[in-house]
Amino acid sequence: KAGVTQTPRYLIKTRGQQVTLSCSPISGHRSVSWYQQTPGQGLQFLFEYFSETQRNKGNFPGRFSGRQFSNSRSEMNVSTLELGDSALYLCASSLTQGDKNIQYFGAGTRLSVL
Amino acid sequence: AQSVTQLGSHVSVSEGALVLLRCNYSSSVPPYLFWYVQYPNQGLQLLLKYTTGATLVKGINGFEAEFKKSETSFHLTKPSAHMSDAAEYFCAVSGGQGGGFKTIFGAGTRLFVKA
């Protein structure tokens, strides 16, 4: 069974641009979560989607948004990019929503904002 | 609110020595606890998890962790370190959000293994 796939793996953007990252969960998984990982802040939760609905959200500005499609694939969008948005963005999927479900992570998208 | 504290951002051990990575958590509800490992340029991989039941949990690659409620700890151990264990390790807690869940990760501990 294929794992969580994130595209693209690497991305370079300039300040003020917007970017869309994609995540394809493991087949059958309906929950997708997004995280931002930086050396200074560690892993920070962005949001979680389940059956196309955002069920939980972290403390990020409105420039960060996401959506989930009927096939459970998810996209994350960041508008008006800032230098501080440079990070590894990780997507994780799990079978159902729920605290004790194991999350399976993709390899991430490394975003560099110049 | 939940939180996770990993003691020591860097831990160095010799090959064959005991590995001990410390994790303390805070949770107002019975927690679900996880340890993940991250190798360079990769995502996180689950090592082990505790939900309910036996407090000593065994995971992959010879790792285990013990849930101690009285100490609010979930330390990760491995009797004998191997060079391939060099990676970053994250302790995480989740629980009780109701209608969606949010996992809180610790800051991570980078494990170095010396030959």
JSON list of C-alpha atoms in Angstrom, two decimals:
[
{"chain": "A", "resi": 1, "resn": "LYS", "atom": "CA", "xyz": [0.00, 0.00, 0.00]},
{"chain": "A", "resi": 2, "resn": "ALA", "atom": "CA", "xyz": [1.44, 3.36, -0.98]},
{"chain": "A", "resi": 3, "resn": "GLY", "atom": "CA", "xyz": [2.35, 5.76, 1.83]},
{"chain": "A", "resi": 4, "resn": "VAL", "atom": "CA", "xyz": [1.51, 9.41, 2.22]},
{"chain": "A", "resi": 5, "resn": "THR", "atom": "CA", "xyz": [2.66, 11.35, -0.81]},
{"chain": "A", "resi": 6, "resn": "GLN", "atom": "CA", "xyz": [3.49, 15.02, -0.68]},
{"chain": "A", "resi": 7, "resn": "THR", "atom": "CA", "xyz": [4.22, 17.14, -3.71]},
{"chain": "A", "resi": 8, "resn": "PRO", "atom": "CA", "xyz": [6.35, 18.92, -4.53]},
{"chain": "A", "resi": 9, "resn": "ARG", "atom": "CA", "xyz": [9.30, 17.87, -2.34]},
{"chain": "A", "resi": 10, "resn": "TYR", "atom": "CA", "xyz": [11.07, 21.19, -2.70]},
{"chain": "A", "resi": 11, "resn": "LEU", "atom": "CA", "xyz": [9.81, 24.63, -3.53]},
{"chain": "A", "resi": 12, "resn": "ILE", "atom": "CA", "xyz": [11.41, 28.06, -3.79]},
{"chain": "A", "resi": 13, "resn": "LYS", "atom": "CA", "xyz": [9.24, 31.14, -3.71]},
{"chain": "A", "resi": 14, "resn": "THR", "atom": "CA", "xyz": [9.73, 34.85, -3.14]},
{"chain": "A", "resi": 15, "resn": "ARG", "atom": "CA", "xyz": [8.09, 37.06, -0.56]},
{"chain": "A", "resi": 16, "resn": "GLY", "atom": "CA", "xyz": [4.54, 38.03, -1.38]},
{"chain": "A", "resi": 17, "resn": "GLN", "atom": "CA", "xyz": [3.85, 35.05, -3.59]},
{"chain": "A", "resi": 18, "resn": "GLN", "atom": "CA", "xyz": [1.43, 32.31, -2.73]},
{"chain": "A", "resi": 19, "resn": "VAL", "atom": "CA", "xyz": [1.99, 28.58, -2.72]},
{"chain": "A", "resi": 20, "resn": "THR", "atom": "CA", "xyz": [-0.13, 25.41, -2.75]},
{"chain": "A", "resi": 21, "resn": "LEU", "atom": "CA", "xyz": [1.12, 22.14, -1.35]},
{"chain": "A", "resi": 22, "resn": "SER", "atom": "CA", "xyz": [-0.52, 18.80, -2.00]},
{"chain": "A", "resi": 23, "resn": "CYS", "atom": "CA", "xyz": [-0.94, 15.69, 0.11]},
{"chain": "A", "resi": 24, "resn": "SER", "atom": "CA", "xyz": [-2.32, 12.31, -0.93]},
{"chain": "A", "resi": 25, "resn": "PRO", "atom": "CA", "xyz": [-3.11, 10.18, 2.12]},
{"chain": "A", "resi": 26, "resn": "ILE", "atom": "CA", "xyz": [-2.82, 6.44, 2.42]},
{"chain": "A", "resi": 27, "resn": "SER", "atom": "CA", "xyz": [-5.68, 4.76, 0.60]},
{"chain": "A", "resi": 28, "resn": "GLY", "atom": "CA", "xyz": [-8.67, 4.49, 2.92]},
{"chain": "A", "resi": 29, "resn": "HIS", "atom": "CA", "xyz": [-7.47, 7.14, 5.34]},
{"chain": "A", "resi": 30, "resn": "ARG", "atom": "CA", "xyz": [-9.95, 9.94, 5.84]},
{"chain": "A", "resi": 31, "resn": "SER", "atom": "CA", "xyz": [-8.12, 12.21, 8.24]},
{"chain": "A", "resi": 32, "resn": "VAL", "atom": "CA", "xyz": [-5.33, 14.50, 7.09]},
{"chain": "A", "resi": 33, "resn": "SER", "atom": "CA", "xyz": [-3.32, 16.80, 9.33]},
{"chain": "A", "resi": 34, "resn": "TRP", "atom": "CA", "xyz": [-0.75, 19.42, 8.41]},
{"chain": "A", "resi": 35, "resn": "TYR", "atom": "CA", "xyz": [2.29, 20.50, 10.42]},
{"chain": "A", "resi": 36, "resn": "GLN", "atom": "CA", "xyz": [4.98, 23.12, 10.02]},
{"chain": "A", "resi": 37, "resn": "GLN", "atom": "CA", "xyz": [8.47, 22.14, 11.15]},
{"chain": "A", "resi": 38, "resn": "THR", "atom": "CA", "xyz": [11.20, 24.72, 11.72]},
{"chain": "A", "resi": 39, "resn": "PRO", "atom": "CA", "xyz": [14.46, 24.54, 13.69]},
{"chain": "A", "resi": 40, "resn": "GLY", "atom": "CA", "xyz": [13.30, 27.27, 16.04]},
{"chain": "A", "resi": 41, "resn": "GLN", "atom": "CA", "xyz": [9.67, 26.31, 16.65]},
{"chain": "A", "resi": 42, "resn": "GLY", "atom": "CA", "xyz": [9.75, 22.57, 16.12]},
{"chain": "A", "resi": 43, "resn": "LEU", "atom": "CA", "xyz": [6.62, 20.80, 14.91]},
{"chain": "A", "resi": 44, "resn": "GLN", "atom": "CA", "xyz": [3.56, 22.98, 15.00]},
{"chain": "A", "resi": 45, "resn": "PHE", "atom": "CA", "xyz": [0.06, 21.83, 14.19]},
{"chain": "A", "resi": 46, "resn": "LEU", "atom": "CA", "xyz": [-1.65, 23.73, 11.39]},
{"chain": "A", "resi": 47, "resn": "PHE", "atom": "CA", "xyz": [-5.00, 22.02, 10.87]},
{"chain": "A", "resi": 48, "resn": "GLU", "atom": "CA", "xyz": [-6.76, 18.69, 10.54]},
{"chain": "A", "resi": 49, "resn": "TYR", "atom": "CA", "xyz": [-9.37, 17.67, 8.01]},
{"chain": "A", "resi": 50, "resn": "PHE", "atom": "CA", "xyz": [-11.75, 14.78, 8.15]},
{"chain": "A", "resi": 51, "resn": "SER", "atom": "CA", "xyz": [-14.28, 14.02, 5.44]},
{"chain": "A", "resi": 52, "resn": "GLU", "atom": "CA", "xyz": [-13.72, 17.40, 3.79]},
{"chain": "A", "resi": 53, "resn": "THR", "atom": "CA", "xyz": [-14.34, 19.31, 7.02]},
{"chain": "A", "resi": 54, "resn": "GLN", "atom": "CA", "xyz": [-11.77, 21.16, 9.07]},
{"chain": "A", "resi": 55, "resn": "ARG", "atom": "CA", "xyz": [-12.08, 19.65, 12.52]},
{"chain": "A", "resi": 56, "resn": "ASN", "atom": "CA", "xyz": [-9.22, 21.31, 14.33]},
{"chain": "A", "resi": 57, "resn": "LYS", "atom": "CA", "xyz": [-6.98, 24.30, 13.80]},
{"chain": "A", "resi": 58, "resn": "GLY", "atom": "CA", "xyz": [-3.68, 25.50, 15.25]},
{"chain": "A", "resi": 59, "resn": "ASN", "atom": "CA", "xyz": [-2.58, 29.03, 15.97]},
{"chain": "A", "resi": 60, "resn": "PHE", "atom": "CA", "xyz": [-1.56, 30.23, 12.55]},
{"chain": "A", "resi": 61, "resn": "PRO", "atom": "CA", "xyz": [-2.65, 33.38, 10.72]},
{"chain": "A", "resi": 62, "resn": "GLY", "atom": "CA", "xyz": [-5.39, 33.32, 8.12]},
{"chain": "A", "resi": 63, "resn": "ARG", "atom": "CA", "xyz": [-2.77, 33.31, 5.36]},
{"chain": "A", "resi": 64, "resn": "PHE", "atom": "CA", "xyz": [-2.59, 29.58, 6.00]},
{"chain": "A", "resi": 65, "resn": "SER", "atom": "CA", "xyz": [-5.56, 27.68, 4.69]},
{"chain": "A", "resi": 66, "resn": "GLY", "atom": "CA", "xyz": [-6.39, 24.21, 3.55]},
{"chain": "A", "resi": 67, "resn": "ARG", "atom": "CA", "xyz": [-9.02, 22.01, 2.09]},
{"chain": "A", "resi": 68, "resn": "GLN", "atom": "CA", "xyz": [-9.78, 18.37, 1.61]},
{"chain": "A", "resi": 69, "resn": "PHE", "atom": "CA", "xyz": [-11.40, 16.78, -1.39]},
{"chain": "A", "resi": 70, "resn": "SER", "atom": "CA", "xyz": [-13.90, 13.96, -1.59]},
{"chain": "A", "resi": 71, "resn": "ASN", "atom": "CA", "xyz": [-11.10, 11.47, -2.31]},
{"chain": "A", "resi": 72, "resn": "SER", "atom": "CA", "xyz": [-9.39, 12.61, 0.95]},
{"chain": "A", "resi": 73, "resn": "ARG", "atom": "CA", "xyz": [-6.53, 14.33, -0.86]},
{"chain": "A", "resi": 74, "resn": "SER", "atom": "CA", "xyz": [-5.68, 17.60, 0.78]},
{"chain": "A", "resi": 75, "resn": "GLU", "atom": "CA", "xyz": [-4.10, 20.86, -0.22]},
{"chain": "A", "resi": 76, "resn": "MET", "atom": "CA", "xyz": [-2.57, 23.58, 1.89]},
{"chain": "A", "resi": 77, "resn": "ASN", "atom": "CA", "xyz": [-2.26, 27.14, 0.68]},
{"chain": "A", "resi": 78, "resn": "VAL", "atom": "CA", "xyz": [-0.13, 29.94, 2.03]},
{"chain": "A", "resi": 79, "resn": "SER", "atom": "CA", "xyz": [-0.77, 33.40, 0.66]},
{"chain": "A", "resi": 80, "resn": "THR", "atom": "CA", "xyz": [1.45, 36.48, 0.83]},
{"chain": "A", "resi": 81, "resn": "LEU", "atom": "CA", "xyz": [4.53, 34.48, 1.75]},
{"chain": "A", "resi": 82, "resn": "GLU", "atom": "CA", "xyz": [6.92, 35.79, 4.38]},
{"chain": "A", "resi": 83, "resn": "LEU", "atom": "CA", "xyz": [10.52, 34.84, 5.00]},
{"chain": "A", "resi": 84, "resn": "GLY", "atom": "CA", "xyz": [9.44, 33.16, 8.23]},
{"chain": "A", "resi": 85, "resn": "ASP", "atom": "CA", "xyz": [7.25, 30.74, 6.30]},
{"chain": "A", "resi": 86, "resn": "SER", "atom": "CA", "xyz": [10.37, 28.88, 5.18]},
{"chain": "A", "resi": 87, "resn": "ALA", "atom": "CA", "xyz": [9.94, 25.44, 6.71]},
{"chain": "A", "resi": 88, "resn": "LEU", "atom": "CA", "xyz": [9.34, 21.78, 6.16]},
{"chain": "A", "resi": 89, "resn": "TYR", "atom": "CA", "xyz": [5.61, 21.21, 5.81]},
{"chain": "A", "resi": 90, "resn": "LEU", "atom": "CA", "xyz": [4.51, 17.75, 6.82]},
{"chain": "A", "resi": 91, "resn": "CYS", "atom": "CA", "xyz": [1.25, 16.05, 6.08]},
{"chain": "A", "resi": 92, "resn": "ALA", "atom": "CA", "xyz": [0.00, 13.09, 8.08]},
{"chain": "A", "resi": 93, "resn": "SER", "atom": "CA", "xyz": [-2.93, 10.81, 7.46]},
{"chain": "A", "resi": 94, "resn": "SER", "atom": "CA", "xyz": [-4.80, 8.48, 9.75]},
{"chain": "A", "resi": 95, "resn": "LEU", "atom": "CA", "xyz": [-7.56, 5.97, 9.30]},
{"chain": "A", "resi": 96, "resn": "THR", "atom": "CA", "xyz": [-10.26, 7.84, 11.17]},
{"chain": "A", "resi": 97, "resn": "GLN", "atom": "CA", "xyz": [-10.43, 10.88, 13.33]},
{"chain": "A", "resi": 98, "resn": "GLY", "atom": "CA", "xyz": [-9.59, 10.26, 16.92]},
{"chain": "A", "resi": 99, "resn": "ASP", "atom": "CA", "xyz": [-6.88, 10.82, 19.44]},
{"chain": "A", "resi": 100, "resn": "LYS", "atom": "CA", "xyz": [-5.32, 7.41, 19.51]},
{"chain": "A", "resi": 101, "resn": "ASN", "atom": "CA", "xyz": [-4.99, 6.89, 15.82]},
{"chain": "A", "resi": 102, "resn": "ILE", "atom": "CA", "xyz": [-1.52, 6.54, 14.52]},
{"chain": "A", "resi": 103, "resn": "GLN", "atom": "CA", "xyz": [-0.53, 9.26, 12.10]},
{"chain": "A", "resi": 104, "resn": "TYR", "atom": "CA", "xyz": [1.45, 8.29, 9.04]},
{"chain": "A", "resi": 105, "resn": "PHE", "atom": "CA", "xyz": [3.66, 11.06, 7.76]},
{"chain": "A", "resi": 106, "resn": "GLY", "atom": "CA", "xyz": [4.76, 11.99, 4.30]},
{"chain": "A", "resi": 107, "resn": "ALA", "atom": "CA", "xyz": [8.34, 13.02, 3.55]},
{"chain": "A", "resi": 108, "resn": "GLY", "atom": "CA", "xyz": [7.32, 16.67, 3.55]},
{"chain": "A", "resi": 109, "resn": "THR", "atom": "CA", "xyz": [7.61, 19.67, 1.29]},
{"chain": "A", "resi": 110, "resn": "ARG", "atom": "CA", "xyz": [10.54, 21.93, 1.99]},
{"chain": "A", "resi": 111, "resn": "LEU", "atom": "CA", "xyz": [9.56, 25.51, 1.24]},
{"chain": "A", "resi": 112, "resn": "SER", "atom": "CA", "xyz": [12.17, 28.22, 0.95]},
{"chain": "A", "resi": 113, "resn": "VAL", "atom": "CA", "xyz": [11.00, 31.82, 0.78]},
{"chain": "A", "resi": 114, "resn": "LEU", "atom": "CA", "xyz": [13.55, 34.28, -0.58]},
{"chain": "B", "resi": 1, "resn": "ALA", "atom": "CA", "xyz": [-4.43, 22.12, 27.60]},
{"chain": "B", "resi": 2, "resn": "GLN", "atom": "CA", "xyz": [-1.80, 19.58, 26.74]},
{"chain": "B", "resi": 3, "resn": "SER", "atom": "CA", "xyz": [1.94, 19.98, 26.50]},
{"chain": "B", "resi": 4, "resn": "VAL", "atom": "CA", "xyz": [5.06, 17.90, 26.09]},
{"chain": "B", "resi": 5, "resn": "THR", "atom": "CA", "xyz": [8.54, 18.54, 27.41]},
{"chain": "B", "resi": 6, "resn": "GLN", "atom": "CA", "xyz": [11.51, 16.61, 26.13]},
{"chain": "B", "resi": 7, "resn": "LEU", "atom": "CA", "xyz": [14.51, 16.95, 28.39]},
{"chain": "B", "resi": 8, "resn": "GLY", "atom": "CA", "xyz": [17.67, 17.48, 26.41]},
{"chain": "B", "resi": 9, "resn": "SER", "atom": "CA", "xyz": [17.72, 18.68, 22.84]},
{"chain": "B", "resi": 10, "resn": "HIS", "atom": "CA", "xyz": [20.80, 16.55, 22.17]},
{"chain": "B", "resi": 11, "resn": "VAL", "atom": "CA", "xyz": [21.80, 13.19, 23.63]},
{"chain": "B", "resi": 12, "resn": "SER", "atom": "CA", "xyz": [25.03, 11.40, 22.79]},
{"chain": "B", "resi": 13, "resn": "VAL", "atom": "CA", "xyz": [25.71, 7.73, 23.56]},
{"chain": "B", "resi": 14, "resn": "SER", "atom": "CA", "xyz": [28.30, 5.19, 22.56]},
{"chain": "B", "resi": 15, "resn": "GLU", "atom": "CA", "xyz": [27.34, 2.28, 20.35]},
{"chain": "B", "resi": 16, "resn": "GLY", "atom": "CA", "xyz": [26.11, -0.53, 22.57]},
{"chain": "B", "resi": 17, "resn": "ALA", "atom": "CA", "xyz": [25.21, 1.77, 25.46]},
{"chain": "B", "resi": 18, "resn": "LEU", "atom": "CA", "xyz": [21.77, 2.35, 26.93]},
{"chain": "B", "resi": 19, "resn": "VAL", "atom": "CA", "xyz": [19.60, 4.94, 25.22]},
{"chain": "B", "resi": 20, "resn": "LEU", "atom": "CA", "xyz": [17.33, 7.01, 27.46]},
{"chain": "B", "resi": 21, "resn": "LEU", "atom": "CA", "xyz": [15.28, 9.86, 26.01]},
{"chain": "B", "resi": 22, "resn": "ARG", "atom": "CA", "xyz": [13.10, 11.70, 28.48]},
{"chain": "B", "resi": 23, "resn": "CYS", "atom": "CA", "xyz": [9.57, 12.94, 27.96]},
{"chain": "B", "resi": 24, "resn": "ASN", "atom": "CA", "xyz": [7.17, 14.54, 30.40]},
{"chain": "B", "resi": 25, "resn": "TYR", "atom": "CA", "xyz": [3.65, 15.52, 29.48]},
{"chain": "B", "resi": 26, "resn": "SER", "atom": "CA", "xyz": [0.79, 17.54, 30.79]},
{"chain": "B", "resi": 27, "resn": "SER", "atom": "CA", "xyz": [-2.80, 16.61, 30.06]},
{"chain": "B", "resi": 28, "resn": "SER", "atom": "CA", "xyz": [-6.15, 17.28, 31.68]},
{"chain": "B", "resi": 29, "resn": "VAL", "atom": "CA", "xyz": [-7.58, 14.06, 30.25]},
{"chain": "B", "resi": 30, "resn": "PRO", "atom": "CA", "xyz": [-6.14, 10.56, 30.04]},
{"chain": "B", "resi": 31, "resn": "PRO", "atom": "CA", "xyz": [-3.45, 10.99, 27.44]},
{"chain": "B", "resi": 32, "resn": "TYR", "atom": "CA", "xyz": [-2.52, 9.01, 24.41]},
{"chain": "B", "resi": 33, "resn": "LEU", "atom": "CA", "xyz": [1.25, 9.10, 24.07]},
{"chain": "B", "resi": 34, "resn": "PHE", "atom": "CA", "xyz": [3.50, 8.48, 21.12]},
{"chain": "B", "resi": 35, "resn": "TRP", "atom": "CA", "xyz": [7.15, 8.39, 20.19]},
{"chain": "B", "resi": 36, "resn": "TYR", "atom": "CA", "xyz": [8.12, 9.16, 16.60]},
{"chain": "B", "resi": 37, "resn": "VAL", "atom": "CA", "xyz": [11.52, 9.09, 14.90]},
{"chain": "B", "resi": 38, "resn": "GLN", "atom": "CA", "xyz": [12.64, 11.32, 12.06]},
{"chain": "B", "resi": 39, "resn": "TYR", "atom": "CA", "xyz": [15.62, 10.58, 9.84]},
{"chain": "B", "resi": 40, "resn": "PRO", "atom": "CA", "xyz": [17.16, 13.38, 7.75]},
{"chain": "B", "resi": 41, "resn": "ASN", "atom": "CA", "xyz": [14.98, 14.60, 4.91]},
{"chain": "B", "resi": 42, "resn": "GLN", "atom": "CA", "xyz": [12.17, 12.26, 5.87]},
{"chain": "B", "resi": 43, "resn": "GLY", "atom": "CA", "xyz": [8.85, 12.47, 7.62]},
{"chain": "B", "resi": 44, "resn": "LEU", "atom": "CA", "xyz": [8.12, 11.06, 11.04]},
{"chain": "B", "resi": 45, "resn": "GLN", "atom": "CA", "xyz": [7.74, 7.36, 11.67]},
{"chain": "B", "resi": 46, "resn": "LEU", "atom": "CA", "xyz": [5.90, 5.90, 14.64]},
{"chain": "B", "resi": 47, "resn": "LEU", "atom": "CA", "xyz": [8.09, 3.98, 17.09]},
{"chain": "B", "resi": 48, "resn": "LEU", "atom": "CA", "xyz": [5.43, 3.10, 19.66]},
{"chain": "B", "resi": 49, "resn": "LYS", "atom": "CA", "xyz": [2.26, 4.34, 21.29]},
{"chain": "B", "resi": 50, "resn": "TYR", "atom": "CA", "xyz": [0.42, 4.09, 24.57]},
{"chain": "B", "resi": 51, "resn": "THR", "atom": "CA", "xyz": [-3.35, 4.38, 24.73]},
{"chain": "B", "resi": 52, "resn": "THR", "atom": "CA", "xyz": [-4.62, 2.19, 27.55]},
{"chain": "B", "resi": 53, "resn": "GLY", "atom": "CA", "xyz": [-3.66, -1.04, 29.25]},
{"chain": "B", "resi": 54, "resn": "ALA", "atom": "CA", "xyz": [-0.12, -2.23, 29.85]},
{"chain": "B", "resi": 55, "resn": "THR", "atom": "CA", "xyz": [2.09, 0.67, 30.83]},
{"chain": "B", "resi": 56, "resn": "LEU", "atom": "CA", "xyz": [5.26, -0.80, 29.32]},
{"chain": "B", "resi": 57, "resn": "VAL", "atom": "CA", "xyz": [5.00, -0.47, 25.59]},
{"chain": "B", "resi": 58, "resn": "LYS", "atom": "CA", "xyz": [7.31, -2.14, 23.12]},
{"chain": "B", "resi": 59, "resn": "GLY", "atom": "CA", "xyz": [7.96, -0.63, 19.74]},
{"chain": "B", "resi": 60, "resn": "ILE", "atom": "CA", "xyz": [10.00, -1.18, 16.64]},
{"chain": "B", "resi": 61, "resn": "ASN", "atom": "CA", "xyz": [13.78, -1.41, 16.44]},
{"chain": "B", "resi": 62, "resn": "GLY", "atom": "CA", "xyz": [14.10, -2.58, 20.05]},
{"chain": "B", "resi": 63, "resn": "PHE", "atom": "CA", "xyz": [12.70, 0.59, 21.63]},
{"chain": "B", "resi": 64, "resn": "GLU", "atom": "CA", "xyz": [10.30, 0.61, 24.54]},
{"chain": "B", "resi": 65, "resn": "ALA", "atom": "CA", "xyz": [8.67, 3.21, 26.76]},
{"chain": "B", "resi": 66, "resn": "GLU", "atom": "CA", "xyz": [6.94, 3.15, 30.11]},
{"chain": "B", "resi": 67, "resn": "PHE", "atom": "CA", "xyz": [3.91, 5.26, 30.96]},
{"chain": "B", "resi": 68, "resn": "LYS", "atom": "CA", "xyz": [4.17, 6.51, 34.54]},
{"chain": "B", "resi": 69, "resn": "LYS", "atom": "CA", "xyz": [1.07, 8.43, 35.46]},
{"chain": "B", "resi": 70, "resn": "SER", "atom": "CA", "xyz": [2.36, 9.50, 38.87]},
{"chain": "B", "resi": 71, "resn": "GLU", "atom": "CA", "xyz": [5.43, 11.06, 37.26]},
{"chain": "B", "resi": 72, "resn": "THR", "atom": "CA", "xyz": [3.60, 12.19, 34.08]},
{"chain": "B", "resi": 73, "resn": "SER", "atom": "CA", "xyz": [6.43, 10.66, 32.13]},
{"chain": "B", "resi": 74, "resn": "PHE", "atom": "CA", "xyz": [6.84, 8.52, 29.05]},
{"chain": "B", "resi": 75, "resn": "HIS", "atom": "CA", "xyz": [10.57, 7.96, 28.68]},
{"chain": "B", "resi": 76, "resn": "LEU", "atom": "CA", "xyz": [11.95, 6.07, 25.69]},
{"chain": "B", "resi": 77, "resn": "THR", "atom": "CA", "xyz": [14.67, 3.47, 26.18]},
{"chain": "B", "resi": 78, "resn": "LYS", "atom": "CA", "xyz": [16.73, 1.00, 24.21]},
{"chain": "B", "resi": 79, "resn": "PRO", "atom": "CA", "xyz": [19.19, -1.35, 25.94]},
{"chain": "B", "resi": 80, "resn": "SER", "atom": "CA", "xyz": [21.90, -1.15, 23.29]},
{"chain": "B", "resi": 81, "resn": "ALA", "atom": "CA", "xyz": [22.35, 1.72, 20.84]},
{"chain": "B", "resi": 82, "resn": "HIS", "atom": "CA", "xyz": [23.15, 1.08, 17.22]},
{"chain": "B", "resi": 83, "resn": "MET", "atom": "CA", "xyz": [24.65, 3.52, 14.75]},
{"chain": "B", "resi": 84, "resn": "SER", "atom": "CA", "xyz": [21.42, 3.40, 12.76]},
{"chain": "B", "resi": 85, "resn": "ASP", "atom": "CA", "xyz": [19.52, 4.83, 15.75]},
{"chain": "B", "resi": 86, "resn": "ALA", "atom": "CA", "xyz": [21.06, 8.25, 15.15]},
{"chain": "B", "resi": 87, "resn": "ALA", "atom": "CA", "xyz": [18.06, 10.44, 14.35]},
{"chain": "B", "resi": 88, "resn": "GLU", "atom": "CA", "xyz": [15.68, 12.92, 15.91]},
{"chain": "B", "resi": 89, "resn": "TYR", "atom": "CA", "xyz": [13.04, 11.62, 18.27]},
{"chain": "B", "resi": 90, "resn": "PHE", "atom": "CA", "xyz": [9.75, 13.27, 19.09]},
{"chain": "B", "resi": 91, "resn": "CYS", "atom": "CA", "xyz": [7.42, 12.57, 21.97]},
{"chain": "B", "resi": 92, "resn": "ALA", "atom": "CA", "xyz": [3.77, 13.46, 21.35]},
{"chain": "B", "resi": 93, "resn": "VAL", "atom": "CA", "xyz": [0.51, 13.59, 23.28]},
{"chain": "B", "resi": 94, "resn": "SER", "atom": "CA", "xyz": [-3.07, 13.71, 22.11]},
{"chain": "B", "resi": 95, "resn": "GLY", "atom": "CA", "xyz": [-6.44, 13.21, 23.65]},
{"chain": "B", "resi": 96, "resn": "GLY", "atom": "CA", "xyz": [-9.92, 14.34, 24.32]},
{"chain": "B", "resi": 97, "resn": "GLN", "atom": "CA", "xyz": [-10.57, 17.02, 21.75]},
{"chain": "B", "resi": 98, "resn": "GLY", "atom": "CA", "xyz": [-13.95, 15.62, 20.79]},
{"chain": "B", "resi": 99, "resn": "GLY", "atom": "CA", "xyz": [-14.81, 15.77, 17.13]},
{"chain": "B", "resi": 100, "resn": "GLY", "atom": "CA", "xyz": [-11.31, 16.05, 15.82]},
{"chain": "B", "resi": 101, "resn": "PHE", "atom": "CA", "xyz": [-7.94, 15.64, 17.43]},
{"chain": "B", "resi": 102, "resn": "LYS", "atom": "CA", "xyz": [-4.78, 17.62, 17.78]},
{"chain": "B", "resi": 103, "resn": "THR", "atom": "CA", "xyz": [-1.46, 16.01, 18.52]},
{"chain": "B", "resi": 104, "resn": "ILE", "atom": "CA", "xyz": [1.07, 18.08, 20.42]},
{"chain": "B", "resi": 105, "resn": "PHE", "atom": "CA", "xyz": [4.72, 17.30, 19.75]},
{"chain": "B", "resi": 106, "resn": "GLY", "atom": "CA", "xyz": [7.71, 17.93, 21.94]},
{"chain": "B", "resi": 107, "resn": "ALA", "atom": "CA", "xyz": [10.65, 19.94, 20.65]},
{"chain": "B", "resi": 108, "resn": "GLY", "atom": "CA", "xyz": [12.55, 16.80, 19.76]},
{"chain": "B", "resi": 109, "resn": "THR", "atom": "CA", "xyz": [15.75, 15.17, 20.95]},
{"chain": "B", "resi": 110, "resn": "ARG", "atom": "CA", "xyz": [18.56, 14.53, 18.52]},
{"chain": "B", "resi": 111, "resn": "LEU", "atom": "CA", "xyz": [20.35, 11.28, 19.30]},
{"chain": "B", "resi": 112, "resn": "PHE", "atom": "CA", "xyz": [24.01, 10.92, 18.37]},
{"chain": "B", "resi": 113, "resn": "VAL", "atom": "CA", "xyz": [25.62, 7.49, 18.46]},
{"chain": "B", "resi": 114, "resn": "LYS", "atom": "CA", "xyz": [29.41, 7.32, 18.73]},
{"chain": "B", "resi": 115, "resn": "ALA", "atom": "CA", "xyz": [31.38, 4.39, 17.35]}
]
